[in-house]
Short mmCIF file of C-alpha atoms in Angstrom, two decimals:
data_model
loop_
_atom_site.label_atom_id
_atom_site.label_comp_id
_atom_site.label_asym_id
_atom_site.label_seq_id
_atom_site.Cartn_x
_atom_site.Cartn_y
_atom_site.Cartn_z
CA MET A 295 202.08 130.19 167.30
CA LYS A 296 199.33 128.30 166.47
CA ARG A 297 200.06 124.81 164.47
CA LEU A 298 198.65 125.09 161.12
CA ASN A 299 197.61 121.52 160.30
CA ILE A 300 196.76 121.11 156.45
CA ARG A 301 196.71 117.60 155.94
CA PRO A 302 193.11 117.01 155.92
CA ALA A 303 192.50 119.75 153.24
CA SER A 304 195.13 118.68 150.61
CA ARG A 305 193.22 115.13 151.54
CA ARG A 306 189.92 117.20 150.39
CA ALA A 307 191.89 118.37 147.41
CA SER A 308 193.55 115.52 146.64
CA CYS A 309 190.16 113.62 146.62
CA THR A 310 187.89 115.89 145.11
CA ALA A 311 190.28 116.32 142.43
CA SER A 312 191.05 112.18 141.91
CA CYS A 313 187.09 112.67 141.53
CA ILE A 314 186.82 114.84 138.98
CA ALA A 315 189.05 113.33 136.86
CA THR A 316 187.17 110.30 137.46
CA VAL A 317 183.72 111.63 136.49
CA LEU A 318 185.32 113.58 133.71
CA GLY A 319 187.14 110.16 132.39
CA LEU A 320 183.60 108.09 132.54
CA ALA A 321 181.69 110.84 131.29
CA ALA A 322 184.10 111.11 128.12
CA LEU A 323 183.78 107.15 127.67
CA ALA A 324 180.38 107.15 128.01
CA ALA A 325 180.33 110.46 125.14
CA ALA A 326 182.60 108.16 122.97
CA THR A 327 180.09 104.98 123.61
CA ASP A 328 177.36 106.91 122.85
CA ALA A 329 178.58 108.50 119.43
CA ALA A 330 180.18 105.44 118.56
CA ALA A 331 177.03 103.80 118.64
CA GLY A 332 175.35 106.71 117.14
CA ASP A 333 177.18 106.60 114.83
CA TYR A 334 177.01 102.92 114.27
CA PRO A 335 177.61 101.48 111.35
CA ASP A 336 179.59 104.04 109.17
CA GLU A 337 181.34 101.19 107.76
CA PRO A 338 180.45 98.13 105.92
CA ILE A 339 180.10 95.33 108.49
CA ARG A 340 181.28 91.50 107.58
CA MET A 341 178.99 88.76 108.15
CA VAL A 342 181.06 85.64 108.46
CA VAL A 343 178.90 82.20 107.90
CA PRO A 344 181.69 79.68 109.26
CA TYR A 345 179.85 77.49 107.10
CA ALA A 346 180.22 76.41 102.95
CA PRO A 347 178.25 78.27 100.59
CA ALA A 348 174.55 76.93 99.79
CA GLY A 349 173.80 75.30 102.93
CA GLY A 350 170.46 76.20 105.13
CA THR A 351 172.54 78.46 107.15
CA ASP A 352 174.84 80.31 104.44
CA GLU A 353 171.24 80.62 102.91
CA LEU A 354 169.60 82.47 105.66
CA GLY A 355 172.65 84.76 106.16
CA ARG A 356 172.36 86.27 102.90
CA LEU A 357 168.75 86.93 103.25
CA LEU A 358 169.58 88.67 106.13
CA ALA A 359 172.60 90.42 105.56
CA GLN A 360 169.84 92.07 102.83
CA LYS A 361 167.78 93.26 105.09
CA LEU A 362 170.53 94.46 107.82
CA SER A 363 172.11 96.44 104.43
CA ALA A 364 168.82 98.13 103.95
CA ALA A 365 168.09 99.11 107.58
CA VAL A 366 171.39 100.42 107.94
CA GLY A 367 172.56 102.18 104.87
CA GLN A 368 175.83 99.85 104.65
CA SER A 369 176.87 96.81 102.24
CA VAL A 370 176.16 93.91 104.69
CA ILE A 371 179.55 91.66 103.17
CA VAL A 372 179.12 87.61 103.38
CA GLU A 373 182.07 85.90 104.06
CA ASN A 374 182.16 82.09 104.25
CA ARG A 375 184.95 80.71 106.20
CA ALA A 376 184.41 76.37 106.60
CA GLY A 377 185.73 74.29 108.38
CA ALA A 378 185.88 72.25 111.57
CA ASP A 379 182.29 71.86 111.67
CA GLY A 380 181.83 75.76 112.17
CA MET A 381 185.17 76.57 114.37
CA ILE A 382 187.44 78.37 112.36
CA GLY A 383 185.32 81.27 111.58
CA THR A 384 183.68 81.30 114.90
CA ALA A 385 187.14 81.23 115.79
CA TYR A 386 187.77 84.09 114.02
CA VAL A 387 185.38 86.38 114.92
CA ALA A 388 185.56 85.48 118.37
CA GLN A 389 189.44 87.57 118.23
CA ALA A 390 188.20 90.25 115.95
CA LYS A 391 187.63 93.45 117.31
CA PRO A 392 184.77 93.98 119.66
CA ASN A 393 183.51 96.89 117.42
CA GLY A 394 180.23 95.38 115.78
CA TYR A 395 182.03 95.09 112.46
CA THR A 396 182.70 91.80 112.14
CA VAL A 397 179.76 89.27 113.25
CA ALA A 398 179.06 85.41 112.73
CA PHE A 399 176.30 83.93 111.87
CA VAL A 400 176.27 80.37 112.99
CA SER A 401 173.83 77.35 113.49
CA SER A 402 172.96 74.94 116.43
CA GLY A 403 175.89 73.07 115.66
CA HIS A 404 177.36 76.60 117.77
CA ALA A 405 176.45 75.21 120.98
CA VAL A 406 177.47 71.14 120.75
CA ASN A 407 180.97 71.89 119.52
CA PRO A 408 182.09 72.71 123.18
CA THR A 409 181.13 69.15 123.94
CA LEU A 410 182.74 67.41 120.91
CA TYR A 411 186.08 69.31 120.60
CA LYS A 412 188.75 69.84 123.12
CA ASN A 413 191.12 72.00 121.37
CA ILE A 414 188.88 75.03 120.83
CA THR A 415 190.88 78.16 120.56
CA PHE A 416 188.26 80.38 122.05
CA ASP A 417 185.30 80.35 124.70
CA THR A 418 181.48 79.65 122.97
CA VAL A 419 180.43 81.88 125.96
CA LYS A 420 182.63 83.97 127.69
CA ASP A 421 184.61 85.25 124.21
CA LEU A 422 181.43 86.08 122.57
CA ARG A 423 177.99 87.97 123.09
CA CYS A 424 174.61 86.75 120.98
CA VAL A 425 172.75 89.57 119.08
CA THR A 426 169.78 87.26 118.55
CA GLN A 427 168.83 83.85 117.71
CA THR A 428 167.18 84.94 114.10
CA ALA A 429 165.22 81.83 112.92
CA VAL A 430 164.51 77.43 114.56
CA GLN A 431 164.36 74.91 112.09
CA GLN A 432 162.17 72.41 112.65
CA ILE A 433 163.59 68.79 112.70
CA VAL A 434 160.64 65.69 112.08
CA LEU A 435 160.89 61.87 113.38
CA VAL A 436 160.53 59.63 110.41
CA VAL A 437 160.99 56.06 109.67
CA THR A 438 161.29 53.93 106.44
CA PRO A 439 157.58 53.21 105.52
CA SER A 440 159.09 49.21 105.53
CA LEU A 441 158.86 49.33 109.44
CA PRO A 442 155.47 48.55 110.99
CA VAL A 443 154.90 51.31 112.82
CA HIS A 444 152.77 54.17 112.58
CA ASN A 445 153.33 56.91 115.42
CA VAL A 446 155.72 57.36 118.40
CA LYS A 447 154.00 54.66 120.66
CA ALA A 448 153.97 51.93 118.07
CA LEU A 449 157.75 52.71 117.75
CA ILE A 450 158.53 52.71 121.19
CA ASP A 451 157.03 49.45 121.79
CA TYR A 452 158.47 47.87 118.49
CA GLY A 453 162.00 48.89 119.84
CA LYS A 454 161.49 47.13 123.53
CA THR A 455 160.07 44.08 121.84
CA HIS A 456 162.74 44.17 118.94
CA PRO A 457 166.07 45.49 121.28
CA ASN A 458 168.86 46.49 119.18
CA SER A 459 167.17 45.96 115.70
CA LEU A 460 166.99 49.66 115.33
CA TYR A 461 169.32 51.84 113.25
CA PHE A 462 169.53 55.44 112.47
CA GLY A 463 171.65 57.63 110.31
CA THR A 464 174.02 60.24 111.16
CA SER A 465 176.41 62.58 109.09
CA SER A 466 177.95 63.97 112.58
CA LYS A 467 178.44 63.76 115.89
CA ALA A 468 175.78 66.78 116.07
CA SER A 469 173.51 65.36 114.03
CA GLN A 470 173.33 62.69 116.03
CA LEU A 471 172.39 64.51 119.23
CA PRO A 472 168.78 64.42 118.71
CA MET A 473 168.73 61.06 118.38
CA GLU A 474 170.47 59.83 121.48
CA LEU A 475 168.16 62.39 123.66
CA PHE A 476 164.81 60.34 122.19
CA ALA A 477 166.76 57.27 123.15
CA ARG A 478 167.52 58.49 126.56
CA MET A 479 164.21 59.69 127.55
CA THR A 480 162.71 56.36 126.09
CA GLY A 481 164.91 53.40 126.94
CA LEU A 482 165.76 52.11 123.61
CA LYS A 483 168.35 50.96 122.80
CA LEU A 484 169.62 52.09 119.18
CA THR A 485 172.56 51.97 116.78
CA ALA A 486 173.79 54.89 115.22
CA VAL A 487 175.26 54.79 111.61
CA PRO A 488 177.52 57.44 110.56
CA TYR A 489 177.22 58.26 107.24
CA LYS A 490 179.67 61.04 105.02
CA GLY A 491 176.88 63.78 104.63
CA SER A 492 172.90 63.28 105.24
CA GLY A 493 172.48 62.55 101.43
CA PRO A 494 173.83 58.99 102.03
CA ALA A 495 172.32 58.72 104.94
CA LEU A 496 168.94 59.78 104.05
CA THR A 497 169.10 57.70 100.93
CA ASP A 498 169.69 54.45 102.61
CA MET A 499 166.91 55.47 105.31
CA ILE A 500 164.63 55.45 102.04
CA ALA A 501 165.70 52.10 101.12
CA GLY A 502 165.67 50.87 104.90
CA ARG A 503 168.99 49.94 105.27
CA VAL A 504 168.08 52.55 108.20
CA GLN A 505 165.04 52.82 109.62
CA MET A 506 164.99 55.82 111.58
CA GLY A 507 166.26 59.66 111.94
CA PHE A 508 165.40 63.11 112.71
CA ILE A 509 165.89 65.52 110.00
CA ALA A 510 164.92 68.78 108.69
CA ALA A 511 161.54 69.01 108.26
CA ALA A 512 161.77 70.91 105.28
CA SER A 513 163.93 68.53 103.62
CA ALA A 514 162.06 65.46 104.61
CA ILE A 515 158.43 66.91 103.41
CA PRO A 516 159.15 66.22 99.87
CA TYR A 517 159.42 62.86 100.75
CA ILE A 518 156.79 62.27 103.33
CA LYS A 519 154.21 63.57 100.70
CA SER A 520 155.80 61.18 98.45
CA GLY A 521 155.52 58.07 100.49
CA HIS A 522 159.39 57.34 100.71
CA LEU A 523 159.27 58.63 103.90
CA ARG A 524 157.03 57.99 106.99
CA ALA A 525 156.56 61.40 109.43
CA LEU A 526 156.04 59.97 113.24
CA ALA A 527 156.31 63.32 115.09
CA ILE A 528 158.19 66.88 115.29
CA GLY A 529 161.29 66.60 117.51
CA ASP A 530 159.89 70.95 118.45
CA ASP A 531 157.86 72.13 121.74
CA HIS A 532 155.21 73.17 119.01
CA ARG A 533 153.74 71.99 116.03
CA SER A 534 154.98 72.39 112.21
CA PRO A 535 153.08 75.21 110.19
CA SER A 536 153.83 72.69 107.12
CA LEU A 537 152.68 69.63 109.04
CA PRO A 538 149.68 70.87 111.39
CA ASP A 539 148.60 67.58 111.90
CA LEU A 540 151.69 66.03 112.87
CA PRO A 541 151.71 65.76 116.71
CA THR A 542 155.20 67.04 118.70
CA VAL A 543 157.24 64.24 119.86
CA ALA A 544 156.33 65.55 123.81
CA GLU A 545 152.42 64.81 122.55
CA ALA A 546 153.05 61.76 120.88
CA GLY A 547 154.31 60.35 124.65
CA VAL A 548 157.85 61.72 125.45
CA PRO A 549 156.97 64.79 127.61
CA GLY A 550 159.66 66.80 127.71
CA PHE A 551 161.50 66.11 124.54
CA GLN A 552 162.64 69.02 122.48
CA ALA A 553 164.75 69.20 120.14
CA ASN A 554 165.23 71.82 117.10
CA LEU A 555 168.02 73.50 114.51
CA TRP A 556 168.69 77.28 115.08
CA SER A 557 170.48 80.51 113.77
CA GLY A 558 172.17 83.36 115.50
CA MET A 559 174.43 86.21 114.96
CA PHE A 560 177.24 86.84 117.53
CA VAL A 561 179.70 89.44 117.67
CA PRO A 562 182.81 89.31 120.12
CA ASN A 563 182.79 90.09 123.94
CA GLY A 564 183.51 93.62 124.97
CA THR A 565 181.53 94.79 121.58
CA PRO A 566 179.66 98.38 123.55
CA ALA A 567 176.15 97.49 124.53
CA PRO A 568 174.18 100.31 122.08
CA VAL A 569 175.45 98.45 118.98
CA ILE A 570 174.60 95.02 120.03
CA ASN A 571 171.16 96.26 120.67
CA ARG A 572 171.56 98.48 116.97
CA LEU A 573 171.95 95.02 115.76
CA ASN A 574 169.31 93.26 117.68
CA GLU A 575 166.57 95.78 117.12
CA VAL A 576 166.94 95.89 113.25
CA LEU A 577 167.38 91.72 112.73
CA VAL A 578 164.11 91.25 115.00
CA LYS A 579 162.21 93.49 113.63
CA ALA A 580 163.17 92.25 109.99
CA VAL A 581 162.91 88.66 110.94
CA LYS A 582 159.80 89.42 112.24
CA ASP A 583 158.19 91.30 108.91
CA PRO A 584 155.16 89.01 108.03
CA ALA A 585 156.39 89.17 104.52
CA PHE A 586 160.06 88.35 105.20
CA ALA A 587 158.42 85.69 107.99
CA LYS A 588 157.06 84.28 104.71
CA THR A 589 160.14 84.05 103.19
CA MET A 590 161.51 82.21 105.83
CA GLN A 591 158.81 80.08 105.84
CA ASP A 592 159.39 78.99 102.64
CA HIS A 593 162.95 78.39 102.99
CA GLY A 594 161.91 75.93 106.19
CA PHE A 595 162.91 78.28 108.53
CA GLU A 596 160.65 79.64 111.15
CA ALA A 597 160.84 83.71 112.74
CA ALA A 598 162.62 83.53 116.58
CA GLY A 599 164.40 86.84 117.39
CA THR A 600 165.08 86.64 120.92
CA THR A 601 166.68 89.78 123.03
CA PRO A 602 170.57 89.61 123.50
CA ALA A 603 170.14 88.37 127.00
CA GLN A 604 168.10 85.56 125.92
CA CYS A 605 170.15 84.29 123.72
CA ASP A 606 172.85 84.10 126.02
CA ALA A 607 171.33 82.61 128.48
CA PHE A 608 170.06 80.19 125.72
CA ILE A 609 173.24 79.33 124.64
CA VAL A 610 173.83 77.93 127.72
CA LYS A 611 171.56 75.70 128.71
CA GLU A 612 171.98 74.17 125.00
CA ILE A 613 175.53 73.58 126.23
CA ALA A 614 174.58 71.75 129.00
CA LYS A 615 172.12 70.05 127.89
CA TRP A 616 173.83 68.41 124.62
CA ALA A 617 177.02 67.94 127.16
CA ALA A 618 174.39 65.62 129.21
CA VAL A 619 173.35 64.06 126.19
CA ALA A 620 176.80 63.49 124.67
CA LYS A 621 177.94 62.00 128.34
CA ASP A 622 174.98 59.48 128.54
CA ALA A 623 176.05 58.04 125.09
CA GLY A 624 179.56 57.65 125.20
CA ILE A 625 180.15 60.62 122.96
CA THR A 626 183.86 61.74 123.83
CA ALA A 627 185.33 65.06 122.65
CA GLU A 628 187.65 64.87 119.41
#
């Protein structure tokens, strides 16, 4: 009698069944994802702004919420969850369901906080995905008019011939970093003077009690035009449309210098790529719209509109950049 060996056939049958189950499972998952993306959004979206109402990021977030709502046909509810320099509201979003219905609208402090705070309850890179960098807000290097300098080179020369004589105001450790970067790249010895808010720091700069600082261009322009402050350069890598004759810091003698303020939208990691791409598509279209871009410019913002991948890479670079600056300046995490 011939021996029947049925094991290979059994293995093939088992493999075939397993493979079919796997393929069907993946197909079902893909279909579910496509359906979710196709239906998205079918309920209101919550946009968490992790700062107090009426600030620059909150203002821009509300403008974008209106555009997003009109584009997707759903309400976009702006919710302020302020505290801990934006970390409370951002942590809330990082821990939310990754379905695209809870998003964070944050500012540039988002990339600085990992360096400045020890006990962050989320991982800035691993727990969140960037939808897009929506806008940039340029900063301008200004000095009190009593300081006898009219350009960056003269400021550097003055600082080197008058060591330890230059003071700048800062309302937080995060706002201190651009000035520390400037000091690092020029070799100047600058002294930070802490204030409880940007208003008192600005008042003292106008009065000459501190001599210099970087402040948002939109806030600085009225004081520059009135002669209460003197503008030396733009901190960004390109000139300001509002101050086209003012050189950048890099053009004025500090090659490679670049610092600005920015805003962007983030979602919990695990949010389906089609949902992220849908949000990106709508937001980029909004910020690139000429009429809306003009509205943003009137509020001191310049449209950005990056891809999710570009924004994720940008965040990683920003964290590394400001961590190095903080370390050189001796700024430690709290």
